[in-house]
Coordinates of C-alpha atoms and ligand atoms in Angstrom, one line a residue:
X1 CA -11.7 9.5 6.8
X2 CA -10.1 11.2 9.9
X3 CA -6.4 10.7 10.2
X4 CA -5.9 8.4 12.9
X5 CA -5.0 9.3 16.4
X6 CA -4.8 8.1 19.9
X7 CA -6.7 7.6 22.3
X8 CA -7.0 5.5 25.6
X9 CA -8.9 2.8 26.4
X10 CA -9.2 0.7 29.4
X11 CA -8.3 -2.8 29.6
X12 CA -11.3 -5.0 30.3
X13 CA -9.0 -8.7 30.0
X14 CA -6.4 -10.6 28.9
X15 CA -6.8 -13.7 28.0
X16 CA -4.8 -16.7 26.4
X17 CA -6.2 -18.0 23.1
X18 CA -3.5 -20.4 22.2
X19 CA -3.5 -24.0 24.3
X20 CA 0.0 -23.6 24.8
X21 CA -0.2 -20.0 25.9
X22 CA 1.7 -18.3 23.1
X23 CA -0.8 -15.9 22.4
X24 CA -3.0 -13.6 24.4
X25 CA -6.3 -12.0 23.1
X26 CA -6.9 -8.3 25.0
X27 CA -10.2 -6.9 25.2
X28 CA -10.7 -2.9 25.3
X29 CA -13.7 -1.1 26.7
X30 CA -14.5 1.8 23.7
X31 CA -16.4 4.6 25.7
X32 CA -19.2 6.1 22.9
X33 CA -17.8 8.9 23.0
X34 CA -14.7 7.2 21.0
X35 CA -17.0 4.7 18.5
X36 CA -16.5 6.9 16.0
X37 CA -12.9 7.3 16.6
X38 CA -12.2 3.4 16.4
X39 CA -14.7 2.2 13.9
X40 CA -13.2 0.2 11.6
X41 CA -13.5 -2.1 8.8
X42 CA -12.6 -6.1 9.5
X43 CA -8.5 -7.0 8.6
X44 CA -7.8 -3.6 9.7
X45 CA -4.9 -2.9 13.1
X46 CA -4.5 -0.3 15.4
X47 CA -1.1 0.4 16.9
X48 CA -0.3 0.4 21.0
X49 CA 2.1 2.8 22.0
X50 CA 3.8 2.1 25.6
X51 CA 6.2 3.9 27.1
X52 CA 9.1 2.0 27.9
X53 CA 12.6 3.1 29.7
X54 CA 12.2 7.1 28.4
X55 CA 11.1 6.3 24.6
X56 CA 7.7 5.2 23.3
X57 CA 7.4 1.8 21.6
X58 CA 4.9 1.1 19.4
X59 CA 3.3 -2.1 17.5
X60 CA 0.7 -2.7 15.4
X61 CA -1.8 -5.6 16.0
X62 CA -5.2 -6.8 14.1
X63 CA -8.3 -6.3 15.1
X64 CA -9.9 -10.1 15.6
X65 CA -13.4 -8.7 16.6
X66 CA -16.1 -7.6 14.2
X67 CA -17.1 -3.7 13.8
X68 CA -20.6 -5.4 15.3
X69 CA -18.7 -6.3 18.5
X70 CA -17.4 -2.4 18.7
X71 CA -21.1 -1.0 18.4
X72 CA -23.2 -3.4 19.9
X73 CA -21.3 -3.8 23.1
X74 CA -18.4 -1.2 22.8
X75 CA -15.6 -3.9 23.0
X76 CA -12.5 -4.1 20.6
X77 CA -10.7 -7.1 20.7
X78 CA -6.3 -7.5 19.5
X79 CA -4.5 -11.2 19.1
X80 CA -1.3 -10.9 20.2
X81 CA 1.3 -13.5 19.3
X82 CA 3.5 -14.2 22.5
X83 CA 7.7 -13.1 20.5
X84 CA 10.8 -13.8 23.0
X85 CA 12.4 -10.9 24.2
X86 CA 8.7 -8.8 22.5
X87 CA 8.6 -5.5 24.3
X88 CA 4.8 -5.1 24.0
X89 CA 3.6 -9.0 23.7
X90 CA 5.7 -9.7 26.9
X91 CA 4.0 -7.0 28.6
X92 CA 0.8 -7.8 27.4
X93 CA 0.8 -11.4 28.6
X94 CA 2.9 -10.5 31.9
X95 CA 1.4 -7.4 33.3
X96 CA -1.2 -5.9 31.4
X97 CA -4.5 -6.1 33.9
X98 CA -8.3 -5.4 33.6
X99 CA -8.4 -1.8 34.5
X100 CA -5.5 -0.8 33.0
X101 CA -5.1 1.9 30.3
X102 CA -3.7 1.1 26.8
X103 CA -2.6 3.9 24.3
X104 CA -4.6 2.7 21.0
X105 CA -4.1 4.4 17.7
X106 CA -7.4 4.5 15.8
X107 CA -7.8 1.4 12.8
X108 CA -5.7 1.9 9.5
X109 CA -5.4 -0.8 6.6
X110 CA -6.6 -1.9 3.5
X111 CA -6.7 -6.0 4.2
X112 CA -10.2 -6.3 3.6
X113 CA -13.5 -6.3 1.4
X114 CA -17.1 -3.9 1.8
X115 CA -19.4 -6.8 2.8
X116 CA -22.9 -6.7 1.5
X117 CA -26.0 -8.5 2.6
X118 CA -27.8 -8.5 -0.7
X119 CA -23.6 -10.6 -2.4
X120 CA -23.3 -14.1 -3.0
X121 CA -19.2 -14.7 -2.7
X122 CA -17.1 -17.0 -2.3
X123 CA -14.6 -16.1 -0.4
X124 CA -10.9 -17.7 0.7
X125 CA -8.4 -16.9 3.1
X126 CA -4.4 -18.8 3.1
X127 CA -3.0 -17.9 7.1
X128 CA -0.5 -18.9 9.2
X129 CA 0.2 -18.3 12.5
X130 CA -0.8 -14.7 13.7
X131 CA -2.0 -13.9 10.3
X132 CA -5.2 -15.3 11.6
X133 CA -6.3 -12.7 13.3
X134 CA -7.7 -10.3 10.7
X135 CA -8.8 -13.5 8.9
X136 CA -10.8 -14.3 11.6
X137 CA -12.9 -10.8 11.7
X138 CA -13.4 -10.9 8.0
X139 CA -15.1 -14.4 8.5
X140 CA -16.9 -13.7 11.1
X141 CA -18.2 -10.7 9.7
X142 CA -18.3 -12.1 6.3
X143 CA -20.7 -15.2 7.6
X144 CA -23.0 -13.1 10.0
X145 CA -23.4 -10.2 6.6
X146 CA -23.8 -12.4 3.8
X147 CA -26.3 -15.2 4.3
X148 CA -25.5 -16.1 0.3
X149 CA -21.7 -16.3 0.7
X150 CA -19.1 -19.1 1.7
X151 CA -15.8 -18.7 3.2
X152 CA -12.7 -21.3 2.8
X153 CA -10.1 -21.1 5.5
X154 CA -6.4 -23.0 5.0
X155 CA -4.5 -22.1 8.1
X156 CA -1.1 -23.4 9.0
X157 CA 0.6 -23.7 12.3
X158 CA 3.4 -25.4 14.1
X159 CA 1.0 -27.3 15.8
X160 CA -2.4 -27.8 17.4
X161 CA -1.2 -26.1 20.7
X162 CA 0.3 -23.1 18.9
X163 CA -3.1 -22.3 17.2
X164 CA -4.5 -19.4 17.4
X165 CA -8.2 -19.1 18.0
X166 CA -8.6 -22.6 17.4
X167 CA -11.6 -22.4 20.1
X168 CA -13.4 -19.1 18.2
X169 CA -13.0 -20.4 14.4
X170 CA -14.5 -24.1 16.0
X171 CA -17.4 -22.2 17.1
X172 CA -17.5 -20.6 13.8
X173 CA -17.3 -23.9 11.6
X174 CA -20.3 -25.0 14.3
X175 CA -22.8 -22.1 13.8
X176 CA -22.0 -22.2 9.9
X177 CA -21.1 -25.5 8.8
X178 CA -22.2 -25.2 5.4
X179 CA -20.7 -21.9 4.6
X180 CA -17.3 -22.3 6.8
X181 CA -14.7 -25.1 5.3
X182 CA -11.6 -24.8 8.1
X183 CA -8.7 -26.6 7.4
X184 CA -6.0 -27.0 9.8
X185 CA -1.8 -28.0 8.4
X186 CA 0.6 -28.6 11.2
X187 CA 4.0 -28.3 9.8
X188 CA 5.3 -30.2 13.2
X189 CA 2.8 -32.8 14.5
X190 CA 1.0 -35.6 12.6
X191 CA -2.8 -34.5 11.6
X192 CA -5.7 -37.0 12.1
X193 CA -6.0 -39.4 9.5
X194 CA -7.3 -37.7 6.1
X195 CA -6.3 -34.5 7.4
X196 CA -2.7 -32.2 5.5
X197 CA 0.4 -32.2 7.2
X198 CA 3.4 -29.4 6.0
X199 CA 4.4 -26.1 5.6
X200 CA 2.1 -23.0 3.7
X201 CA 4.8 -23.3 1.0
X202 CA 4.3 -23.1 -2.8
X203 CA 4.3 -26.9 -2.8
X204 CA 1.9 -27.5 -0.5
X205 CA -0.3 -25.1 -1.7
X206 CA -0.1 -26.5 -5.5
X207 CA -1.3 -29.6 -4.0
X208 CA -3.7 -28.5 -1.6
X209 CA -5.7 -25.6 -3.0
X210 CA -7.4 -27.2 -5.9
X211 CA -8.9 -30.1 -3.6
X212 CA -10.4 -27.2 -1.1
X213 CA -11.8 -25.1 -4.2
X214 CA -11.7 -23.5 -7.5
X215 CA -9.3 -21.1 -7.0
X216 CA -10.1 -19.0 -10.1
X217 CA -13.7 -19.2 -8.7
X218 CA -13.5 -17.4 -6.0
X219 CA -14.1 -13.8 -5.8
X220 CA -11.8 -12.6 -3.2
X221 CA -8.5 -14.6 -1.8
X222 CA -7.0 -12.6 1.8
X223 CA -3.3 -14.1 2.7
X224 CA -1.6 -13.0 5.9
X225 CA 1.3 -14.3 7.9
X226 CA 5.1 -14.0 7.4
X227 CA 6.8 -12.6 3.7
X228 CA 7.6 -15.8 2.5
X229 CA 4.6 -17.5 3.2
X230 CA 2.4 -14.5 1.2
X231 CA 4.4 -14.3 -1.6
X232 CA 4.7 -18.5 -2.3
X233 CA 1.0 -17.7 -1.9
X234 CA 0.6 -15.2 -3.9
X235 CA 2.6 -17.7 -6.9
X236 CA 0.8 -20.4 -6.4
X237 CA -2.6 -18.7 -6.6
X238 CA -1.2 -17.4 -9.9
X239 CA -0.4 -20.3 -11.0
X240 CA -4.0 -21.6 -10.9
X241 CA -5.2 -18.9 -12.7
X242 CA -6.2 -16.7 -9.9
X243 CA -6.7 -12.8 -11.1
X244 CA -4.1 -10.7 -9.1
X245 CA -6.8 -8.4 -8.4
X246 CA -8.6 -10.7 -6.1
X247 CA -6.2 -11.3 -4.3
X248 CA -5.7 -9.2 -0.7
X249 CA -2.2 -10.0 0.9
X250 CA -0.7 -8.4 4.6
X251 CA 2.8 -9.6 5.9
X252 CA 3.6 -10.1 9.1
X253 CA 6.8 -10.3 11.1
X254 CA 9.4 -8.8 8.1
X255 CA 11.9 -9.2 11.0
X256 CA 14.5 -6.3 10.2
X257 CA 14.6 -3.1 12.1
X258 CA 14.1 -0.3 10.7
X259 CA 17.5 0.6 9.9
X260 CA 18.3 -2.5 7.9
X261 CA 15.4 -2.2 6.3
X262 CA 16.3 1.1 4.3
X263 CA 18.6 -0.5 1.3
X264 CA 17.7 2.3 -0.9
X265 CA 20.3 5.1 -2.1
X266 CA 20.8 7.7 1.1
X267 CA 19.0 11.0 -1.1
X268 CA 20.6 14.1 -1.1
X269 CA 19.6 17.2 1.5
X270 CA 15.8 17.8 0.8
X271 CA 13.4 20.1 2.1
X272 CA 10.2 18.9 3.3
X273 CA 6.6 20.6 4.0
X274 CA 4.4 18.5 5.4
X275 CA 0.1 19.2 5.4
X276 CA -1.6 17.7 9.1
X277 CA -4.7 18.8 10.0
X278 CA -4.6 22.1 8.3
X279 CA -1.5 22.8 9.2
X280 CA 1.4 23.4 7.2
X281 CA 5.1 22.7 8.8
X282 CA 8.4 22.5 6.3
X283 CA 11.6 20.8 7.8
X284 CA 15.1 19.9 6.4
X285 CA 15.7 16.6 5.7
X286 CA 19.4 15.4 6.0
X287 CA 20.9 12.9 3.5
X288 CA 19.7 8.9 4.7
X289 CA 16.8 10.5 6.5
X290 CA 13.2 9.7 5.8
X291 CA 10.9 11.8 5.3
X292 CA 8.8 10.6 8.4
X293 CA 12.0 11.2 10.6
X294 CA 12.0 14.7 9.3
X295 CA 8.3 14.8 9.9
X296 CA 8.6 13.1 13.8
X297 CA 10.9 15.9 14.8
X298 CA 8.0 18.7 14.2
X299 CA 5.4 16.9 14.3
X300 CA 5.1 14.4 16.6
X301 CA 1.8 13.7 16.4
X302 CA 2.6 12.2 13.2
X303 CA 0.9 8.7 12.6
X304 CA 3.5 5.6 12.3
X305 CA 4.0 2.0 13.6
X306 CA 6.0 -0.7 12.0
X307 CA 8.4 1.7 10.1
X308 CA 9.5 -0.9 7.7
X309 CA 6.8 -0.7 5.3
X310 CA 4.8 -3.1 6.2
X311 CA 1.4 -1.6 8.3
X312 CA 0.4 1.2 6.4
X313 CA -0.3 3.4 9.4
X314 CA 2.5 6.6 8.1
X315 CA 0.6 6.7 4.2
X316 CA 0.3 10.4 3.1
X317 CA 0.3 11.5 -0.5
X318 CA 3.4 13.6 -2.4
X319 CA 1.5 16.5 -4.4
X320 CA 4.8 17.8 -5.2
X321 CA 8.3 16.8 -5.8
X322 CA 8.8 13.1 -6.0
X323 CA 10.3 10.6 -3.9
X324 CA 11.5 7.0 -3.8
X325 CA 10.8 3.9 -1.6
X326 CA 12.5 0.4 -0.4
X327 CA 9.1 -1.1 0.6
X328 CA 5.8 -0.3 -0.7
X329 CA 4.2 -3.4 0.6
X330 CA 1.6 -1.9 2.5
X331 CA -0.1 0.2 -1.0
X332 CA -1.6 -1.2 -3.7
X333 CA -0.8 -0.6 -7.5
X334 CA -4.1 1.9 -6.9
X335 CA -2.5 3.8 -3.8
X336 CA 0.7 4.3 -5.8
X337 CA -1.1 5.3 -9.2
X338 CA -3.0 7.9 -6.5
X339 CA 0.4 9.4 -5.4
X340 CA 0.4 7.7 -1.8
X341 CA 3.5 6.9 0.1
X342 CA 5.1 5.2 2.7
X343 CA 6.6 7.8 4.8
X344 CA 8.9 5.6 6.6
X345 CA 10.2 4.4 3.6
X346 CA 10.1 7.9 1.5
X347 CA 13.4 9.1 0.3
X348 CA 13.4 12.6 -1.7
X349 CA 14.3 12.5 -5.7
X350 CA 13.9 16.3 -5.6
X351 CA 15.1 19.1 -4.1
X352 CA 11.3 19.8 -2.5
X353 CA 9.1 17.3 -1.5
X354 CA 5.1 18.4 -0.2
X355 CA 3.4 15.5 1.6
X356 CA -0.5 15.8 2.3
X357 CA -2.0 13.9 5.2
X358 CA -5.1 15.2 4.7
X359 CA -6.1 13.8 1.7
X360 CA -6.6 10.3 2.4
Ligands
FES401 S1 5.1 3.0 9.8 FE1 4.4 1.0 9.0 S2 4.5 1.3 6.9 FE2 5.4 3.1 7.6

């Protein structure tokens, strides 16, 4: 896999997929020449980087469109949840136009499943809010792959008009309604008789998850939306005997910056060498540093997004030395067996630390 990088892509629209206009979908036009570049597999994000007031901001959203959509008709599509005071989401719904250019970093992330044509799974997904949208290209490509398998959607908002791609999953349920069992909770507004009202919490879910399925039965659980929400997930599926290993989690909105997220021990002086495409660059790193600041300084086409641990997009691997992390969320117990790290969240235990980007 090439190490992702970016690339521009021209806006082709903008438009709203929540009733109440809290979130905006953005369509990109992917030249051929770049399908390679931003193929991707469904729950997977690219990160926009925009240039604002002298310094580059960047964020990380989903991919709700299906690898089909990307080589069939060369579009890629983001959800973009509307946040007050969001530096890109405001933008996004505010002045982004078709025709503009966007600054895409190619796909990274691990929230998702090979599909095969020739499986019979049952699949289930527990989202709320935003955490729909890489839900929402695993279904899709999930249903149109896998003529034998069945997908079971729980997906909690605020309310109907808050809902993401309530319009998309509808037509979803419609062309699939034997294989596609939607269920809506509103935590604020009073469902249609018959229908769950509440919060995603453990509570709810106890209730709620054995009258949709078996939940040991079903090969591969995907939960996505804010920390809390994953992990009371993540007990409750436990507590009904669901295999850890089936389940897929991704957080969303952890809601700290990047300086409050670093509670581990500051590190003593390090020295870093870093492998990028070939090349080798070595750089001090200062006490309470990470080892991606160190990195960003000489190499700045370094990949990164979130930089609290949370999207993945700055993994490398240590092949020597050895270093220590306040947030591993985005690896796996496999990725951490591997050696792979976090760079945003790397800290040196040794005196020398060698981090491969290469590899992956
Ligand atoms: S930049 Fe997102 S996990 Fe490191």
């Amino acid at each position: 896999m090439a190490r992702p990088r970016f690339h521009r892509v021209r806006v082709e629209s903008v438009t709203p997929v929540a009733a109440d206009g809290s979130a905006v979908e953005v369509t990109c036009v992917v030249p051929d020449e770049l399908t390679d570049a931003f193929a991707f597999t469904p729950g997977q994000h690219v990160t926009v980087r925009l240039p604002v007031d002298g310094r580059q901001i960047r964020r990380a959203y989903s991919l709700c469109s299906t690898p089909r959509e990307l080589t069939a008709r060369g579009r890629l599509r983001l959800g973009v949840r509307l946040v007050p005071g969001g530096t890109f989401s405001s933008h996004a719904a505010r002045d982004l136009t078709p025709g503009d250019q966007l600054e895409l970093l190619s796909p990274v992330g691990t929230f998702g499943v090979p599909f095969d044509p020739a499986r019979r799974r049952r699949y289930a997904a527990v989202a709320a809010g935003s955490g729909i949208t890489p839900v929402l290209s695993l279904v899709a490509t999930a249903l149109d792959t896998e003529p034998g398998s069945r997908f079971t959607v729980l997906y909690g908002n605020r309310a109907a008009s808050s809902t993401m791609f309530a319009d998309e999953l509808g037509d979803l349920k419609d062309r699939h309604p034997r294989r596609l069992h939607l269920v809506h909770l509103f935590s604020r507004e009073q469902p249609r008789a018959g229908l769950p009202r509440g919060r995603l919490d453990r509570a709810t879910l106890d209730v709620l998850l054995p009258r949709l399925v078996r939940p040991a039965e079903v090969d591969e659980w995907f939960v996505c939306g804010p920390a809390g929400m994953v992990s009371e997930a993540a007990a409750a599926l436990a507590g009904h005997g669901v295999d850890p290993a089936t389940v897929r989690t991704e957080l969303f909105h952890v809601g700290e910056s990047p300086r409050e997220s670093r509670t581990e021990p500051a590190g003593d002086a390090a020295e870093v060498s870093v492998v990028m495409d070939g090349r080798v660059t070595t750089v001090p790193l200062e006490p309470g540093r990470s080892v991606l600041d160190a990195v960003m300084a000489a190499r700045p086409d370094v990949p990164y997004s979130c930089q609290t641990g949370v999207c993945g997009t700055c993994r490398a691997r240590v092949v020597e030395g050895e270093v220590r992390m306040a947030r591993t969320w985005a690896l796996t117990d496999e990725d951490r067996a591997a050696g792979d790290i976090l760079t945003c969240q790397a800290v040196p235990l040794t005196d020398r630390v060698r981090i491969d980007f290469d590899v992956l």
